[in-house]
Amino acid sequence: MSDSTWKYENEQPDPSKIIFYGNKICPFAHRAWWSLLEKELDHEFIFVGLGAAKPQWLNKLNPKSKIPVIQYQGQVLTESSILAQLVDELTPEKGSLAGDTPMERYYARIFLEELSSLVGEFYGLLGSTPNDNETQKTKLTASLVKANNLLLAQDAINAKNSVSGPYVLGNKLSFAEVFLIPFFERKSVTLSHYHNFDIFSSPEGELTRLKQWWTASRERPAFQKTLNEINSQFWIDSYAGYVKKA
């Protein structure tokens, strides 16, 4: 359960310390948390309940009453993708999740841009009704096939530059993974359970490159730390409220 009192309500934390407010359920918070762990930045994790368990003090911390939130250098900072980029830029000596060259940054950005509808389509199917279930499945399948093809096309580009590996940038993790894999982690379980939908297959066959990409990303030690004490049933229970009854 979330604390009913806010540790830093009446005192300011050390401005040099990173205070991260999140919840394991939230894939948006997962982006920033995974980034903190990948970049090995010391931080304090403060659990924030969601839904009926959301603490009243969250409104004081963030008037939007949303997570993730980071307190750092006396500021309250929000928005998951921007927080992940902030975390990345705090440790330039460890390489950049944005990409280390202009072309790497382009490849990561264009991958995300091409798949900009994917997150919404994940939720569209999860919350679908019998009337639109097949339509939502068709839309999502098309985007997942596109993702698989984009990875194959990027592999060919990488090979011309003597680069190989499971990620969009070959052997380098980037925001192409950080921004999307948290959603794949949840929806691979919940869409299978609630809608009998395998996100790694299509009518044309298995999306093997997409599954390889997901598997390599989730097996990273930093990502595995975020899954401590989490199993499939946790995701099924956590997302039950999104599912519409027939």
PDB file of C-alpha atoms in Angstrom:
ATOM      1  CA  MET A   1       0.000   0.000   0.000  1.00  0.00           C
ATOM      2  CA  SER A   2       1.052   3.573  -0.552  1.00  0.00           C
ATOM      3  CA  ASP A   3       2.094   5.681   2.422  1.00  0.00           C
ATOM      4  CA  SER A   4      -0.684   7.996   3.580  1.00  0.00           C
ATOM      5  CA  THR A   5       1.903  10.628   4.465  1.00  0.00           C
ATOM      6  CA  TRP A   6       4.457  12.201   2.188  1.00  0.00           C
ATOM      7  CA  LYS A   7       8.000  11.910   3.447  1.00  0.00           C
ATOM      8  CA  TYR A   8       9.050  15.234   1.941  1.00  0.00           C
ATOM      9  CA  GLU A   9       5.876  17.235   2.519  1.00  0.00           C
ATOM     10  CA  ASN A  10       7.439  19.432   5.184  1.00  0.00           C
ATOM     11  CA  GLU A  11      11.081  19.173   4.254  1.00  0.00           C
ATOM     12  CA  GLN A  12      13.077  19.501   1.060  1.00  0.00           C
ATOM     13  CA  PRO A  13      15.203  16.522   0.061  1.00  0.00           C
ATOM     14  CA  ASP A  14      18.901  16.916  -0.580  1.00  0.00           C
ATOM     15  CA  PRO A  15      18.914  18.779  -3.951  1.00  0.00           C
ATOM     16  CA  SER A  16      21.693  16.526  -5.252  1.00  0.00           C
ATOM     17  CA  LYS A  17      19.581  13.432  -4.617  1.00  0.00           C
ATOM     18  CA  ILE A  18      17.138  11.968  -7.138  1.00  0.00           C
ATOM     19  CA  ILE A  19      13.747  11.124  -5.636  1.00  0.00           C
ATOM     20  CA  PHE A  20      11.683   8.962  -7.985  1.00  0.00           C
ATOM     21  CA  TYR A  21       7.926   8.595  -7.482  1.00  0.00           C
ATOM     22  CA  GLY A  22       6.445   5.642  -9.316  1.00  0.00           C
ATOM     23  CA  ASN A  23       4.450   2.438  -9.297  1.00  0.00           C
ATOM     24  CA  LYS A  24       5.347  -0.923 -10.839  1.00  0.00           C
ATOM     25  CA  ILE A  25       2.001  -1.103 -12.635  1.00  0.00           C
ATOM     26  CA  CYS A  26       2.546   2.055 -14.687  1.00  0.00           C
ATOM     27  CA  PRO A  27       4.454   1.556 -17.988  1.00  0.00           C
ATOM     28  CA  PHE A  28       5.079   5.300 -18.275  1.00  0.00           C
ATOM     29  CA  ALA A  29       6.826   5.341 -14.901  1.00  0.00           C
ATOM     30  CA  HIS A  30       8.678   2.224 -16.003  1.00  0.00           C
ATOM     31  CA  ARG A  31      10.402   4.216 -18.760  1.00  0.00           C
ATOM     32  CA  ALA A  32      12.058   6.608 -16.335  1.00  0.00           C
ATOM     33  CA  TRP A  33      12.793   3.958 -13.690  1.00  0.00           C
ATOM     34  CA  TRP A  34      14.447   1.648 -16.213  1.00  0.00           C
ATOM     35  CA  SER A  35      16.548   4.578 -17.435  1.00  0.00           C
ATOM     36  CA  LEU A  36      17.693   5.326 -13.883  1.00  0.00           C
ATOM     37  CA  LEU A  37      18.771   1.720 -13.433  1.00  0.00           C
ATOM     38  CA  GLU A  38      20.449   1.448 -16.839  1.00  0.00           C
ATOM     39  CA  LYS A  39      22.485   4.568 -16.143  1.00  0.00           C
ATOM     40  CA  GLU A  40      23.206   3.328 -12.588  1.00  0.00           C
ATOM     41  CA  LEU A  41      22.060   6.552 -10.970  1.00  0.00           C
ATOM     42  CA  ASP A  42      21.502   6.468  -7.235  1.00  0.00           C
ATOM     43  CA  HIS A  43      17.907   7.337  -6.413  1.00  0.00           C
ATOM     44  CA  GLU A  44      15.228   6.886  -3.809  1.00  0.00           C
ATOM     45  CA  PHE A  45      12.110   5.082  -5.027  1.00  0.00           C
ATOM     46  CA  ILE A  46       8.883   6.240  -3.392  1.00  0.00           C
ATOM     47  CA  PHE A  47       5.878   4.050  -4.156  1.00  0.00           C
ATOM     48  CA  VAL A  48       2.707   5.879  -5.177  1.00  0.00           C
ATOM     49  CA  GLY A  49      -0.602   4.049  -5.169  1.00  0.00           C
ATOM     50  CA  LEU A  50      -2.910   4.343  -8.159  1.00  0.00           C
ATOM     51  CA  GLY A  51      -6.682   4.459  -8.547  1.00  0.00           C
ATOM     52  CA  ALA A  52      -8.465   4.295  -5.205  1.00  0.00           C
ATOM     53  CA  ALA A  53      -5.082   3.926  -3.485  1.00  0.00           C
ATOM     54  CA  LYS A  54      -3.718   7.187  -4.898  1.00  0.00           C
ATOM     55  CA  PRO A  55      -2.561   9.352  -1.957  1.00  0.00           C
ATOM     56  CA  GLN A  56      -3.942  12.859  -1.514  1.00  0.00           C
ATOM     57  CA  TRP A  57      -0.456  14.293  -1.226  1.00  0.00           C
ATOM     58  CA  LEU A  58       0.253  13.460  -4.873  1.00  0.00           C
ATOM     59  CA  ASN A  59      -1.829  16.512  -5.860  1.00  0.00           C
ATOM     60  CA  LYS A  60       0.516  18.683  -3.821  1.00  0.00           C
ATOM     61  CA  LEU A  61       3.570  17.176  -5.455  1.00  0.00           C
ATOM     62  CA  ASN A  62       2.149  17.208  -8.992  1.00  0.00           C
ATOM     63  CA  PRO A  63      -1.080  19.137  -9.651  1.00  0.00           C
ATOM     64  CA  LYS A  64      -1.770  16.779 -12.565  1.00  0.00           C
ATOM     65  CA  SER A  65      -1.878  13.968  -9.985  1.00  0.00           C
ATOM     66  CA  LYS A  66       0.154  11.718 -12.279  1.00  0.00           C
ATOM     67  CA  ILE A  67       3.313   9.663 -12.104  1.00  0.00           C
ATOM     68  CA  PRO A  68       6.178   9.420 -12.757  1.00  0.00           C
ATOM     69  CA  VAL A  69       7.633  12.364 -10.890  1.00  0.00           C
ATOM     70  CA  ILE A  70      11.256  13.134 -10.086  1.00  0.00           C
ATOM     71  CA  GLN A  71      12.407  15.600  -7.450  1.00  0.00           C
ATOM     72  CA  TYR A  72      15.882  16.865  -8.251  1.00  0.00           C
ATOM     73  CA  GLN A  73      17.795  20.074  -7.544  1.00  0.00           C
ATOM     74  CA  GLY A  74      14.787  21.523  -5.739  1.00  0.00           C
ATOM     75  CA  GLN A  75      12.477  20.999  -8.714  1.00  0.00           C
ATOM     76  CA  VAL A  76       9.466  18.782  -9.313  1.00  0.00           C
ATOM     77  CA  LEU A  77       9.862  17.239 -12.776  1.00  0.00           C
ATOM     78  CA  THR A  78       7.258  15.291 -14.770  1.00  0.00           C
ATOM     79  CA  GLU A  79       6.448  13.523 -18.075  1.00  0.00           C
ATOM     80  CA  SER A  80       7.873  10.033 -18.565  1.00  0.00           C
ATOM     81  CA  SER A  81       9.739  10.389 -21.858  1.00  0.00           C
ATOM     82  CA  ILE A  82      11.268  13.724 -20.857  1.00  0.00           C
ATOM     83  CA  LEU A  83      12.320  12.330 -17.486  1.00  0.00           C
ATOM     84  CA  ALA A  84      14.003   9.395 -19.211  1.00  0.00           C
ATOM     85  CA  GLN A  85      15.896  11.840 -21.426  1.00  0.00           C
ATOM     86  CA  LEU A  86      16.900  13.916 -18.390  1.00  0.00           C
ATOM     87  CA  VAL A  87      18.254  10.820 -16.665  1.00  0.00           C
ATOM     88  CA  ASP A  88      20.192   9.925 -19.797  1.00  0.00           C
ATOM     89  CA  GLU A  89      21.738  13.389 -20.080  1.00  0.00           C
ATOM     90  CA  LEU A  90      22.895  13.335 -16.456  1.00  0.00           C
ATOM     91  CA  THR A  91      25.413  10.627 -17.358  1.00  0.00           C
ATOM     92  CA  PRO A  92      26.931  11.467 -20.772  1.00  0.00           C
ATOM     93  CA  GLU A  93      30.073   9.548 -19.858  1.00  0.00           C
ATOM     94  CA  LYS A  94      28.049   6.313 -19.964  1.00  0.00           C
ATOM     95  CA  GLY A  95      26.870   6.801 -23.527  1.00  0.00           C
ATOM     96  CA  SER A  96      23.478   8.048 -24.603  1.00  0.00           C
ATOM     97  CA  LEU A  97      20.182   6.194 -24.814  1.00  0.00           C
ATOM     98  CA  ALA A  98      19.277   8.679 -27.526  1.00  0.00           C
ATOM     99  CA  GLY A  99      22.160   7.376 -29.638  1.00  0.00           C
ATOM    100  CA  ASP A 100      25.803   8.400 -29.750  1.00  0.00           C
ATOM    101  CA  THR A 101      25.860   9.753 -33.309  1.00  0.00           C
ATOM    102  CA  PRO A 102      23.432  11.833 -35.372  1.00  0.00           C
ATOM    103  CA  MET A 103      22.515   8.781 -37.463  1.00  0.00           C
ATOM    104  CA  GLU A 104      21.919   6.602 -34.406  1.00  0.00           C
ATOM    105  CA  ARG A 105      19.663   9.274 -32.960  1.00  0.00           C
ATOM    106  CA  TYR A 106      17.798   9.414 -36.269  1.00  0.00           C
ATOM    107  CA  TYR A 107      17.270   5.644 -36.381  1.00  0.00           C
ATOM    108  CA  ALA A 108      15.921   5.528 -32.823  1.00  0.00           C
ATOM    109  CA  ARG A 109      13.618   8.504 -33.427  1.00  0.00           C
ATOM    110  CA  ILE A 110      12.233   7.289 -36.739  1.00  0.00           C
ATOM    111  CA  PHE A 111      11.510   3.861 -35.259  1.00  0.00           C
ATOM    112  CA  LEU A 112       9.451   5.481 -32.507  1.00  0.00           C
ATOM    113  CA  GLU A 113       7.774   7.872 -34.922  1.00  0.00           C
ATOM    114  CA  GLU A 114       6.738   5.054 -37.254  1.00  0.00           C
ATOM    115  CA  LEU A 115       5.180   3.215 -34.298  1.00  0.00           C
ATOM    116  CA  SER A 116       3.605   6.243 -32.637  1.00  0.00           C
ATOM    117  CA  SER A 117       0.110   4.680 -32.703  1.00  0.00           C
ATOM    118  CA  LEU A 118       1.178   1.392 -31.104  1.00  0.00           C
ATOM    119  CA  VAL A 119       0.653   2.242 -27.428  1.00  0.00           C
ATOM    120  CA  GLY A 120      -2.856   3.511 -28.113  1.00  0.00           C
ATOM    121  CA  GLU A 121      -3.611   0.366 -30.096  1.00  0.00           C
ATOM    122  CA  PHE A 122      -2.458  -1.838 -27.216  1.00  0.00           C
ATOM    123  CA  TYR A 123      -4.963  -0.122 -24.942  1.00  0.00           C
ATOM    124  CA  GLY A 124      -7.591  -0.059 -27.683  1.00  0.00           C
ATOM    125  CA  LEU A 125      -7.644  -3.844 -27.836  1.00  0.00           C
ATOM    126  CA  LEU A 126      -7.393  -4.323 -24.081  1.00  0.00           C
ATOM    127  CA  GLY A 127     -10.484  -2.152 -23.549  1.00  0.00           C
ATOM    128  CA  SER A 128     -12.374  -3.334 -26.630  1.00  0.00           C
ATOM    129  CA  THR A 129     -15.931  -4.638 -26.641  1.00  0.00           C
ATOM    130  CA  PRO A 130     -17.262  -7.603 -28.661  1.00  0.00           C
ATOM    131  CA  ASN A 131     -18.484  -5.085 -31.233  1.00  0.00           C
ATOM    132  CA  ASP A 132     -15.034  -3.710 -32.041  1.00  0.00           C
ATOM    133  CA  ASN A 133     -12.729  -6.487 -30.820  1.00  0.00           C
ATOM    134  CA  GLU A 134     -11.871  -7.821 -34.269  1.00  0.00           C
ATOM    135  CA  THR A 135     -11.322  -4.316 -35.632  1.00  0.00           C
ATOM    136  CA  GLN A 136      -8.914  -3.544 -32.796  1.00  0.00           C
ATOM    137  CA  LYS A 137      -7.087  -6.832 -33.339  1.00  0.00           C
ATOM    138  CA  THR A 138      -6.647  -6.049 -37.029  1.00  0.00           C
ATOM    139  CA  LYS A 139      -5.257  -2.567 -36.317  1.00  0.00           C
ATOM    140  CA  LEU A 140      -2.845  -3.822 -33.687  1.00  0.00           C
ATOM    141  CA  THR A 141      -1.669  -6.740 -35.804  1.00  0.00           C
ATOM    142  CA  ALA A 142      -0.838  -4.369 -38.656  1.00  0.00           C
ATOM    143  CA  SER A 143       1.308  -2.225 -36.340  1.00  0.00           C
ATOM    144  CA  LEU A 144       3.087  -5.250 -34.861  1.00  0.00           C
ATOM    145  CA  VAL A 145       3.870  -6.582 -38.343  1.00  0.00           C
ATOM    146  CA  LYS A 146       5.170  -3.119 -39.197  1.00  0.00           C
ATOM    147  CA  ALA A 147       7.386  -3.152 -36.095  1.00  0.00           C
ATOM    148  CA  ASN A 148       8.808  -6.541 -37.077  1.00  0.00           C
ATOM    149  CA  ASN A 149       9.531  -5.280 -40.599  1.00  0.00           C
ATOM    150  CA  LEU A 150      11.118  -2.080 -39.323  1.00  0.00           C
ATOM    151  CA  LEU A 151      13.494  -4.134 -37.176  1.00  0.00           C
ATOM    152  CA  LEU A 152      14.440  -6.308 -40.152  1.00  0.00           C
ATOM    153  CA  ALA A 153      15.021  -3.243 -42.317  1.00  0.00           C
ATOM    154  CA  GLN A 154      17.166  -1.661 -39.613  1.00  0.00           C
ATOM    155  CA  ASP A 155      19.177  -4.878 -39.312  1.00  0.00           C
ATOM    156  CA  ALA A 156      20.048  -4.546 -43.003  1.00  0.00           C
ATOM    157  CA  ILE A 157      21.150  -0.934 -42.497  1.00  0.00           C
ATOM    158  CA  ASN A 158      23.191  -1.899 -39.445  1.00  0.00           C
ATOM    159  CA  ALA A 159      24.865  -4.767 -41.318  1.00  0.00           C
ATOM    160  CA  LYS A 160      26.156  -2.339 -43.966  1.00  0.00           C
ATOM    161  CA  ASN A 161      27.869  -0.497 -41.125  1.00  0.00           C
ATOM    162  CA  SER A 162      29.231  -3.712 -39.575  1.00  0.00           C
ATOM    163  CA  VAL A 163      26.822  -3.381 -36.671  1.00  0.00           C
ATOM    164  CA  SER A 164      24.827  -6.275 -35.281  1.00  0.00           C
ATOM    165  CA  GLY A 165      22.734  -7.041 -32.218  1.00  0.00           C
ATOM    166  CA  PRO A 166      19.148  -7.458 -31.074  1.00  0.00           C
ATOM    167  CA  TYR A 167      18.258  -3.803 -30.564  1.00  0.00           C
ATOM    168  CA  VAL A 168      17.338  -1.088 -33.038  1.00  0.00           C
ATOM    169  CA  LEU A 169      20.903   0.237 -32.759  1.00  0.00           C
ATOM    170  CA  GLY A 170      22.447  -3.214 -32.887  1.00  0.00           C
ATOM    171  CA  ASN A 171      24.120  -3.968 -29.581  1.00  0.00           C
ATOM    172  CA  LYS A 172      23.195  -0.599 -28.032  1.00  0.00           C
ATOM    173  CA  LEU A 173      20.044  -0.128 -25.994  1.00  0.00           C
ATOM    174  CA  SER A 174      18.238   3.103 -26.895  1.00  0.00           C
ATOM    175  CA  PHE A 175      15.016   4.990 -26.316  1.00  0.00           C
ATOM    176  CA  ALA A 176      13.574   2.855 -29.117  1.00  0.00           C
ATOM    177  CA  GLU A 177      13.463   0.114 -26.488  1.00  0.00           C
ATOM    178  CA  VAL A 178      13.050   2.164 -23.312  1.00  0.00           C
ATOM    179  CA  PHE A 179       9.903   3.916 -24.543  1.00  0.00           C
ATOM    180  CA  LEU A 180       8.132   0.798 -25.876  1.00  0.00           C
ATOM    181  CA  ILE A 181       9.283  -2.366 -24.110  1.00  0.00           C
ATOM    182  CA  PRO A 182       7.417  -1.565 -20.849  1.00  0.00           C
ATOM    183  CA  PHE A 183       4.176  -1.725 -22.840  1.00  0.00           C
ATOM    184  CA  PHE A 184       5.154  -4.973 -24.567  1.00  0.00           C
ATOM    185  CA  GLU A 185       5.938  -6.461 -21.159  1.00  0.00           C
ATOM    186  CA  ARG A 186       2.418  -5.813 -19.887  1.00  0.00           C
ATOM    187  CA  LYS A 187       0.445  -6.406 -23.059  1.00  0.00           C
ATOM    188  CA  SER A 188       2.157  -9.681 -23.945  1.00  0.00           C
ATOM    189  CA  VAL A 189       0.439 -11.086 -20.858  1.00  0.00           C
ATOM    190  CA  THR A 190      -2.805  -9.143 -20.606  1.00  0.00           C
ATOM    191  CA  LEU A 191      -3.844  -9.331 -24.262  1.00  0.00           C
ATOM    192  CA  SER A 192      -3.167 -13.055 -24.299  1.00  0.00           C
ATOM    193  CA  HIS A 193      -5.200 -13.601 -21.131  1.00  0.00           C
ATOM    194  CA  TYR A 194      -8.160 -11.339 -21.813  1.00  0.00           C
ATOM    195  CA  HIS A 195      -8.390 -11.481 -25.623  1.00  0.00           C
ATOM    196  CA  ASN A 196      -6.507 -14.645 -26.647  1.00  0.00           C
ATOM    197  CA  PHE A 197      -4.195 -12.428 -28.688  1.00  0.00           C
ATOM    198  CA  ASP A 198      -0.508 -13.243 -29.220  1.00  0.00           C
ATOM    199  CA  ILE A 199       1.410 -10.048 -29.893  1.00  0.00           C
ATOM    200  CA  PHE A 200       4.244 -12.031 -31.510  1.00  0.00           C
ATOM    201  CA  SER A 201       2.246 -13.731 -34.224  1.00  0.00           C
ATOM    202  CA  SER A 202       0.242 -12.704 -37.270  1.00  0.00           C
ATOM    203  CA  PRO A 203      -1.845 -14.436 -39.946  1.00  0.00           C
ATOM    204  CA  GLU A 204       1.333 -14.528 -42.079  1.00  0.00           C
ATOM    205  CA  GLY A 205       3.422 -16.195 -39.386  1.00  0.00           C
ATOM    206  CA  GLU A 206       5.464 -15.612 -36.253  1.00  0.00           C
ATOM    207  CA  LEU A 207       6.978 -12.169 -35.649  1.00  0.00           C
ATOM    208  CA  THR A 208      10.293 -13.672 -34.662  1.00  0.00           C
ATOM    209  CA  ARG A 209      12.400 -10.525 -35.001  1.00  0.00           C
ATOM    210  CA  LEU A 210       9.978  -8.581 -32.804  1.00  0.00           C
ATOM    211  CA  LYS A 211      10.057 -11.280 -30.149  1.00  0.00           C
ATOM    212  CA  GLN A 212      13.861 -11.371 -30.250  1.00  0.00           C
ATOM    213  CA  TRP A 213      13.919  -7.601 -29.707  1.00  0.00           C
ATOM    214  CA  TRP A 214      11.549  -7.833 -26.732  1.00  0.00           C
ATOM    215  CA  THR A 215      13.334 -10.813 -25.191  1.00  0.00           C
ATOM    216  CA  ALA A 216      16.794  -9.238 -25.382  1.00  0.00           C
ATOM    217  CA  SER A 217      15.489  -6.006 -23.863  1.00  0.00           C
ATOM    218  CA  ARG A 218      13.620  -7.586 -20.967  1.00  0.00           C
ATOM    219  CA  GLU A 219      16.562  -9.850 -20.113  1.00  0.00           C
ATOM    220  CA  ARG A 220      18.826  -6.898 -19.373  1.00  0.00           C
ATOM    221  CA  PRO A 221      19.817  -6.859 -15.684  1.00  0.00           C
ATOM    222  CA  ALA A 222      18.443  -3.335 -15.166  1.00  0.00           C
ATOM    223  CA  PHE A 223      15.065  -4.311 -16.609  1.00  0.00           C
ATOM    224  CA  GLN A 224      14.944  -7.473 -14.521  1.00  0.00           C
ATOM    225  CA  LYS A 225      15.413  -5.375 -11.382  1.00  0.00           C
ATOM    226  CA  THR A 226      12.153  -3.589 -12.222  1.00  0.00           C
ATOM    227  CA  LEU A 227      10.348  -6.954 -12.381  1.00  0.00           C
ATOM    228  CA  ASN A 228      11.295  -8.060  -8.879  1.00  0.00           C
ATOM    229  CA  GLU A 229       8.312  -9.886  -7.303  1.00  0.00           C
ATOM    230  CA  ILE A 230       6.248  -9.478 -10.494  1.00  0.00           C
ATOM    231  CA  ASN A 231       4.720 -12.399 -12.365  1.00  0.00           C
ATOM    232  CA  SER A 232       2.065 -12.808 -15.057  1.00  0.00           C
ATOM    233  CA  GLN A 233      -0.767 -12.853 -12.546  1.00  0.00           C
ATOM    234  CA  PHE A 234       0.325  -9.444 -11.270  1.00  0.00           C
ATOM    235  CA  TRP A 235      -0.237  -7.938 -14.733  1.00  0.00           C
ATOM    236  CA  ILE A 236      -3.526  -9.785 -15.204  1.00  0.00           C
ATOM    237  CA  ASP A 237      -4.879  -8.509 -11.899  1.00  0.00           C
ATOM    238  CA  SER A 238      -3.506  -4.988 -12.331  1.00  0.00           C
ATOM    239  CA  TYR A 239      -5.137  -4.470 -15.735  1.00  0.00           C
ATOM    240  CA  ALA A 240      -8.490  -6.141 -15.051  1.00  0.00           C
ATOM    241  CA  GLY A 241     -10.113  -2.730 -14.682  1.00  0.00           C
ATOM    242  CA  TYR A 242      -9.353  -1.852 -18.301  1.00  0.00           C
ATOM    243  CA  VAL A 243     -11.297  -4.809 -19.623  1.00  0.00           C
ATOM    244  CA  LYS A 244     -14.921  -4.185 -20.575  1.00  0.00           C
ATOM    245  CA  LYS A 245     -17.440  -6.848 -19.710  1.00  0.00           C
ATOM    246  CA  ALA A 246     -19.521  -8.306 -22.505  1.00  0.00           C
TER     247      ALA A 246
END
